[in-house]
Amino acid sequence: MPTAVLSTHTGGFTGFTYRDLTGDLVPITEHWKSLDIRFDGIYTGFLGSFEQIDIVSNIIDEVGKDAMVFVDPVMADNGELYKVFPEDFPRGMRGLCSKADLILPNMTEAALMLGEEYRDGPYSKEYVEGILKRLSALGPGKVVLTGVFFDSEKVGAAAYDAVTGEMTYSFSERVPGYYHGTGDIFSSVVVSCIMDGLPLSKATDIAVDFTYRSIRRTYEAGTDVRFGVNFEAGIPKLLKDMGKGCE
């Protein structure tokens, strides 16, 4: 369900077109309901307003009762809330996360939803694991926290399953530069792996590796990073890692 359509993303580009589709979300949902469509999974990403959060929350209640719900609370990075959002936006996102089975915030988004001051890394395990537990207390049974690092050499993610109490970490080498869309790629791989029946720790390992290889491939090619990373070339390996095989 598209919440908006843009000609390009907004990072590094000017003159892009933007069409808000908030008014279409409820009619789309009503049509789905008339067809008695049921979903195995619901995965949310960037939501541009409180109104969209409220609509998506209702969609989860109406057509997602039997679905596994994933929320990527896209709203902040590098210690700052995106400028398009009001200061109280994390409150609304926190409410949506309470309905999720798994959430995938970065360190900034985690701090904002918890009402805590953002801390730059490197981090300690005690600090990271405390955040994971406090995020899970909001409602989701599983949490994957990105942007975790304990030193300057590696960066990755931490995963927590509140049912088993398991904490796991997945890291890769750092690659110089900033690369658009990698958060979406990471979260999408995690969701794909979980929906395919893989355990949380394995899903996080695969997602970190896939994202790292996409960034490394792009860095080595020297292409314009505004156009995203080359993830397509890594799909055959991704399928093999997921145990799907590849022709």
mmCIF file of C-alpha atoms in Angstrom:
data_model
loop_
_atom_site.group_PDB
_atom_site.id
_atom_site.type_symbol
_atom_site.label_atom_id
_atom_site.label_comp_id
_atom_site.label_asym_id
_atom_site.label_seq_id
_atom_site.Cartn_x
_atom_site.Cartn_y
_atom_site.Cartn_z
ATOM 1 C CA MET A 1 0.000 0.000 0.000
ATOM 2 C CA PRO A 2 1.812 3.161 -1.128
ATOM 3 C CA THR A 3 1.479 6.080 1.290
ATOM 4 C CA ALA A 4 3.101 8.518 -1.158
ATOM 5 C CA VAL A 5 4.702 8.517 -4.595
ATOM 6 C CA LEU A 6 7.897 10.464 -5.319
ATOM 7 C CA SER A 7 9.927 10.810 -8.500
ATOM 8 C CA THR A 8 13.109 10.254 -6.434
ATOM 9 C CA HIS A 9 13.957 10.059 -2.769
ATOM 10 C CA THR A 10 14.773 13.329 -1.023
ATOM 11 C CA GLY A 11 18.430 12.769 -0.133
ATOM 12 C CA GLY A 12 20.700 14.785 -2.376
ATOM 13 C CA PHE A 13 18.062 15.606 -4.991
ATOM 14 C CA THR A 14 16.106 18.803 -5.653
ATOM 15 C CA GLY A 15 13.002 19.378 -7.766
ATOM 16 C CA PHE A 16 11.501 15.988 -7.010
ATOM 17 C CA THR A 17 7.743 15.435 -7.265
ATOM 18 C CA TYR A 18 5.652 14.298 -4.316
ATOM 19 C CA ARG A 19 2.098 13.017 -4.207
ATOM 20 C CA ASP A 20 0.524 12.305 -0.825
ATOM 21 C CA LEU A 21 -1.769 9.252 -0.918
ATOM 22 C CA THR A 22 -3.167 9.508 2.607
ATOM 23 C CA GLY A 23 -6.673 9.921 1.202
ATOM 24 C CA ASP A 24 -6.396 6.602 -0.635
ATOM 25 C CA LEU A 25 -5.409 4.444 2.335
ATOM 26 C CA VAL A 26 -8.869 3.927 3.825
ATOM 27 C CA PRO A 27 -10.579 3.195 0.456
ATOM 28 C CA ILE A 28 -7.858 0.645 -0.347
ATOM 29 C CA THR A 29 -8.416 -1.007 3.015
ATOM 30 C CA GLU A 30 -12.191 -1.079 2.543
ATOM 31 C CA HIS A 31 -11.735 -2.771 -0.833
ATOM 32 C CA TRP A 32 -9.442 -5.378 0.704
ATOM 33 C CA LYS A 33 -12.018 -6.021 3.419
ATOM 34 C CA SER A 34 -14.771 -6.468 0.815
ATOM 35 C CA LEU A 35 -12.601 -9.183 -0.776
ATOM 36 C CA ASP A 36 -11.991 -10.825 2.622
ATOM 37 C CA ILE A 37 -8.238 -10.594 2.090
ATOM 38 C CA ARG A 38 -6.072 -11.798 4.969
ATOM 39 C CA PHE A 39 -2.369 -11.157 5.437
ATOM 40 C CA ASP A 40 0.418 -13.323 6.856
ATOM 41 C CA GLY A 41 2.555 -10.272 7.505
ATOM 42 C CA ILE A 42 2.264 -6.491 7.676
ATOM 43 C CA TYR A 43 5.431 -4.401 7.406
ATOM 44 C CA THR A 44 5.402 -0.622 7.781
ATOM 45 C CA GLY A 45 8.133 1.847 6.870
ATOM 46 C CA PHE A 46 8.129 5.626 6.460
ATOM 47 C CA LEU A 47 4.855 7.204 7.582
ATOM 48 C CA GLY A 48 4.654 10.929 6.996
ATOM 49 C CA SER A 49 2.075 12.102 9.543
ATOM 50 C CA PHE A 50 0.081 11.279 12.663
ATOM 51 C CA GLU A 51 -2.895 10.685 10.374
ATOM 52 C CA GLN A 52 -1.025 7.986 8.460
ATOM 53 C CA ILE A 53 0.059 6.348 11.717
ATOM 54 C CA ASP A 54 -3.558 6.273 12.928
ATOM 55 C CA ILE A 55 -4.795 4.818 9.635
ATOM 56 C CA VAL A 56 -2.105 2.128 9.581
ATOM 57 C CA SER A 57 -2.846 1.283 13.202
ATOM 58 C CA ASN A 58 -6.492 0.745 12.269
ATOM 59 C CA ILE A 59 -5.476 -1.341 9.247
ATOM 60 C CA ILE A 60 -3.522 -3.648 11.548
ATOM 61 C CA ASP A 61 -6.636 -4.052 13.718
ATOM 62 C CA GLU A 62 -8.966 -4.633 10.776
ATOM 63 C CA VAL A 63 -7.053 -6.870 8.364
ATOM 64 C CA GLY A 64 -3.990 -7.914 10.328
ATOM 65 C CA LYS A 65 -5.408 -9.858 13.238
ATOM 66 C CA ASP A 66 -3.673 -13.060 12.123
ATOM 67 C CA ALA A 67 -0.605 -11.357 10.668
ATOM 68 C CA MET A 68 2.883 -10.952 12.042
ATOM 69 C CA VAL A 69 3.410 -7.201 12.335
ATOM 70 C CA PHE A 70 6.771 -5.539 11.641
ATOM 71 C CA VAL A 71 7.360 -1.818 12.214
ATOM 72 C CA ASP A 72 10.406 0.070 11.021
ATOM 73 C CA PRO A 73 9.890 3.427 12.810
ATOM 74 C CA VAL A 74 11.573 5.531 10.128
ATOM 75 C CA MET A 75 11.789 9.060 11.529
ATOM 76 C CA ALA A 76 15.316 9.947 12.659
ATOM 77 C CA ASP A 77 19.052 9.345 12.341
ATOM 78 C CA ASN A 78 22.365 10.716 13.583
ATOM 79 C CA GLY A 79 20.797 11.954 16.791
ATOM 80 C CA GLU A 80 18.099 14.073 15.140
ATOM 81 C CA LEU A 81 14.437 13.748 14.207
ATOM 82 C CA TYR A 82 13.854 14.285 10.492
ATOM 83 C CA LYS A 83 12.871 17.895 9.859
ATOM 84 C CA VAL A 84 9.530 16.944 8.283
ATOM 85 C CA PHE A 85 8.237 15.709 11.661
ATOM 86 C CA PRO A 86 6.974 17.644 14.705
ATOM 87 C CA GLU A 87 8.793 17.103 17.985
ATOM 88 C CA ASP A 88 6.032 14.893 19.415
ATOM 89 C CA PHE A 89 6.028 12.517 16.432
ATOM 90 C CA PRO A 90 7.926 9.780 18.324
ATOM 91 C CA ARG A 91 4.902 9.485 20.618
ATOM 92 C CA GLY A 92 2.730 8.408 17.710
ATOM 93 C CA MET A 93 5.347 6.000 16.406
ATOM 94 C CA ARG A 94 5.727 4.512 19.867
ATOM 95 C CA GLY A 95 2.011 3.720 19.855
ATOM 96 C CA LEU A 96 2.297 1.933 16.510
ATOM 97 C CA CYS A 97 5.308 -0.034 17.738
ATOM 98 C CA SER A 98 3.241 -1.275 20.679
ATOM 99 C CA LYS A 99 1.161 -3.282 18.180
ATOM 100 C CA ALA A 100 4.172 -4.874 16.488
ATOM 101 C CA ASP A 101 5.624 -8.325 16.903
ATOM 102 C CA LEU A 102 9.027 -7.011 15.809
ATOM 103 C CA ILE A 103 10.393 -3.466 15.541
ATOM 104 C CA LEU A 104 13.580 -2.319 13.797
ATOM 105 C CA PRO A 105 14.672 1.124 15.059
ATOM 106 C CA ASN A 106 18.108 2.671 14.818
ATOM 107 C CA MET A 107 19.801 4.116 17.890
ATOM 108 C CA THR A 108 18.314 7.586 17.377
ATOM 109 C CA GLU A 109 14.764 6.312 16.892
ATOM 110 C CA ALA A 110 15.125 4.094 19.948
ATOM 111 C CA ALA A 111 16.165 7.021 22.148
ATOM 112 C CA LEU A 112 13.309 9.201 20.881
ATOM 113 C CA MET A 113 10.644 6.555 21.459
ATOM 114 C CA LEU A 114 11.976 5.880 24.948
ATOM 115 C CA GLY A 115 12.087 9.583 25.770
ATOM 116 C CA GLU A 116 15.798 9.361 26.495
ATOM 117 C CA GLU A 117 18.697 11.549 25.439
ATOM 118 C CA TYR A 118 20.509 10.223 22.379
ATOM 119 C CA ARG A 119 24.018 8.970 23.033
ATOM 120 C CA ASP A 120 26.627 8.596 20.324
ATOM 121 C CA GLY A 121 28.783 5.468 20.331
ATOM 122 C CA PRO A 122 30.784 3.454 20.806
ATOM 123 C CA TYR A 123 28.370 1.727 23.162
ATOM 124 C CA SER A 124 28.632 -0.871 25.883
ATOM 125 C CA LYS A 125 26.716 -4.152 25.888
ATOM 126 C CA GLU A 126 24.963 -3.085 29.078
ATOM 127 C CA TYR A 127 23.677 0.087 27.435
ATOM 128 C CA VAL A 128 22.529 -1.661 24.246
ATOM 129 C CA GLU A 129 20.829 -4.502 26.082
ATOM 130 C CA GLY A 130 19.082 -2.051 28.378
ATOM 131 C CA ILE A 131 17.641 -0.242 25.341
ATOM 132 C CA LEU A 132 16.508 -3.526 23.797
ATOM 133 C CA LYS A 133 14.642 -4.526 26.945
ATOM 134 C CA ARG A 134 13.037 -1.108 27.369
ATOM 135 C CA LEU A 135 11.898 -1.124 23.742
ATOM 136 C CA SER A 136 10.412 -4.586 24.122
ATOM 137 C CA ALA A 137 8.527 -3.368 27.198
ATOM 138 C CA LEU A 138 6.604 -1.037 24.851
ATOM 139 C CA GLY A 139 4.898 -4.105 23.384
ATOM 140 C CA PRO A 140 6.921 -5.919 20.698
ATOM 141 C CA GLY A 141 8.241 -9.346 21.604
ATOM 142 C CA LYS A 142 11.243 -8.979 19.301
ATOM 143 C CA VAL A 143 13.521 -5.994 18.680
ATOM 144 C CA VAL A 144 16.342 -5.467 16.192
ATOM 145 C CA LEU A 145 18.414 -2.367 16.944
ATOM 146 C CA THR A 146 20.644 -0.995 14.183
ATOM 147 C CA GLY A 147 23.645 1.337 14.314
ATOM 148 C CA VAL A 148 25.231 -0.643 17.152
ATOM 149 C CA PHE A 149 29.011 -0.552 17.503
ATOM 150 C CA PHE A 150 31.525 -1.186 20.256
ATOM 151 C CA ASP A 151 34.601 0.125 18.424
ATOM 152 C CA SER A 152 35.540 2.079 15.307
ATOM 153 C CA GLU A 153 36.177 -0.994 13.151
ATOM 154 C CA LYS A 154 32.789 -2.688 12.952
ATOM 155 C CA VAL A 155 29.110 -1.739 12.995
ATOM 156 C CA GLY A 156 25.918 -3.750 12.924
ATOM 157 C CA ALA A 157 22.801 -4.717 14.824
ATOM 158 C CA ALA A 158 21.643 -6.245 18.088
ATOM 159 C CA ALA A 159 18.610 -8.509 18.340
ATOM 160 C CA TYR A 160 16.459 -9.401 21.353
ATOM 161 C CA ASP A 161 13.763 -12.020 21.774
ATOM 162 C CA ALA A 162 11.796 -11.281 24.952
ATOM 163 C CA VAL A 163 10.262 -14.781 25.041
ATOM 164 C CA THR A 164 13.581 -16.626 25.108
ATOM 165 C CA GLY A 165 15.628 -13.800 26.596
ATOM 166 C CA GLU A 166 18.234 -14.290 23.855
ATOM 167 C CA MET A 167 20.464 -11.344 22.928
ATOM 168 C CA THR A 168 22.558 -11.648 19.770
ATOM 169 C CA TYR A 169 24.874 -9.370 17.792
ATOM 170 C CA SER A 170 25.733 -9.177 14.098
ATOM 171 C CA PHE A 171 28.564 -7.007 12.785
ATOM 172 C CA SER A 172 30.351 -6.129 9.566
ATOM 173 C CA GLU A 173 33.312 -3.981 8.604
ATOM 174 C CA ARG A 174 32.698 -0.256 8.238
ATOM 175 C CA VAL A 175 32.680 1.198 4.728
ATOM 176 C CA PRO A 176 33.467 4.921 4.279
ATOM 177 C CA GLY A 177 30.607 7.211 3.241
ATOM 178 C CA TYR A 178 26.847 7.509 3.655
ATOM 179 C CA TYR A 179 24.536 5.342 1.564
ATOM 180 C CA HIS A 180 20.843 6.015 1.028
ATOM 181 C CA GLY A 181 18.276 3.252 1.420
ATOM 182 C CA THR A 182 20.389 0.816 3.387
ATOM 183 C CA GLY A 183 18.026 0.877 6.362
ATOM 184 C CA ASP A 184 15.149 -0.165 4.108
ATOM 185 C CA ILE A 185 17.262 -2.933 2.597
ATOM 186 C CA PHE A 186 18.302 -4.236 6.007
ATOM 187 C CA SER A 187 14.781 -4.262 7.451
ATOM 188 C CA SER A 188 13.300 -5.853 4.340
ATOM 189 C CA VAL A 189 15.777 -8.734 4.510
ATOM 190 C CA VAL A 190 15.049 -9.296 8.199
ATOM 191 C CA VAL A 191 11.309 -9.379 7.490
ATOM 192 C CA SER A 192 11.798 -11.758 4.547
ATOM 193 C CA CYS A 193 13.878 -14.142 6.642
ATOM 194 C CA ILE A 194 11.462 -14.137 9.575
ATOM 195 C CA MET A 195 8.475 -14.736 7.288
ATOM 196 C CA ASP A 196 10.418 -17.615 5.751
ATOM 197 C CA GLY A 197 10.740 -19.222 9.173
ATOM 198 C CA LEU A 198 14.338 -18.370 10.065
ATOM 199 C CA PRO A 199 15.215 -17.550 13.688
ATOM 200 C CA LEU A 200 15.776 -13.915 14.634
ATOM 201 C CA SER A 201 19.532 -14.251 15.126
ATOM 202 C CA LYS A 202 19.999 -15.872 11.705
ATOM 203 C CA ALA A 203 17.762 -13.276 10.047
ATOM 204 C CA THR A 204 19.848 -10.474 11.539
ATOM 205 C CA ASP A 205 23.121 -12.102 10.480
ATOM 206 C CA ILE A 206 21.912 -12.460 6.895
ATOM 207 C CA ALA A 207 20.566 -8.895 6.772
ATOM 208 C CA VAL A 208 23.797 -7.362 8.086
ATOM 209 C CA ASP A 209 25.887 -9.350 5.611
ATOM 210 C CA PHE A 210 23.619 -8.525 2.665
ATOM 211 C CA THR A 211 23.572 -4.811 3.498
ATOM 212 C CA TYR A 212 27.333 -4.700 4.011
ATOM 213 C CA ARG A 213 28.013 -6.412 0.685
ATOM 214 C CA SER A 214 25.631 -4.020 -1.091
ATOM 215 C CA ILE A 215 27.469 -1.030 0.365
ATOM 216 C CA ARG A 216 30.912 -2.478 -0.320
ATOM 217 C CA ARG A 217 29.952 -3.269 -3.923
ATOM 218 C CA THR A 218 28.785 0.319 -4.432
ATOM 219 C CA TYR A 219 31.822 1.834 -2.735
ATOM 220 C CA GLU A 220 34.205 -0.157 -4.902
ATOM 221 C CA ALA A 221 32.298 0.782 -8.088
ATOM 222 C CA GLY A 222 32.470 4.493 -7.212
ATOM 223 C CA THR A 223 28.950 5.158 -8.478
ATOM 224 C CA ASP A 224 26.769 8.124 -7.486
ATOM 225 C CA VAL A 225 25.499 7.189 -4.018
ATOM 226 C CA ARG A 226 22.354 9.269 -4.496
ATOM 227 C CA PHE A 227 21.012 6.466 -6.666
ATOM 228 C CA GLY A 228 21.295 3.884 -3.912
ATOM 229 C CA VAL A 229 23.403 0.798 -3.409
ATOM 230 C CA ASN A 230 23.802 -2.158 -5.728
ATOM 231 C CA PHE A 231 21.822 -4.756 -3.813
ATOM 232 C CA GLU A 232 20.557 -6.558 -6.917
ATOM 233 C CA ALA A 233 23.860 -8.341 -7.547
ATOM 234 C CA GLY A 234 23.675 -9.855 -4.070
ATOM 235 C CA ILE A 235 20.251 -11.469 -4.435
ATOM 236 C CA PRO A 236 21.542 -14.907 -5.588
ATOM 237 C CA LYS A 237 23.725 -15.188 -2.461
ATOM 238 C CA LEU A 238 20.862 -13.922 -0.310
ATOM 239 C CA LEU A 239 18.605 -16.695 -1.570
ATOM 240 C CA LYS A 240 21.271 -19.281 -0.844
ATOM 241 C CA ASP A 241 21.818 -17.871 2.645
ATOM 242 C CA MET A 242 18.082 -18.147 3.267
ATOM 243 C CA GLY A 243 18.177 -21.760 2.158
ATOM 244 C CA LYS A 244 16.048 -21.070 -0.910
ATOM 245 C CA GLY A 245 18.557 -22.250 -3.503
ATOM 246 C CA CYS A 246 19.283 -20.346 -6.669
ATOM 247 C CA GLU A 247 19.313 -21.409 -10.297
#
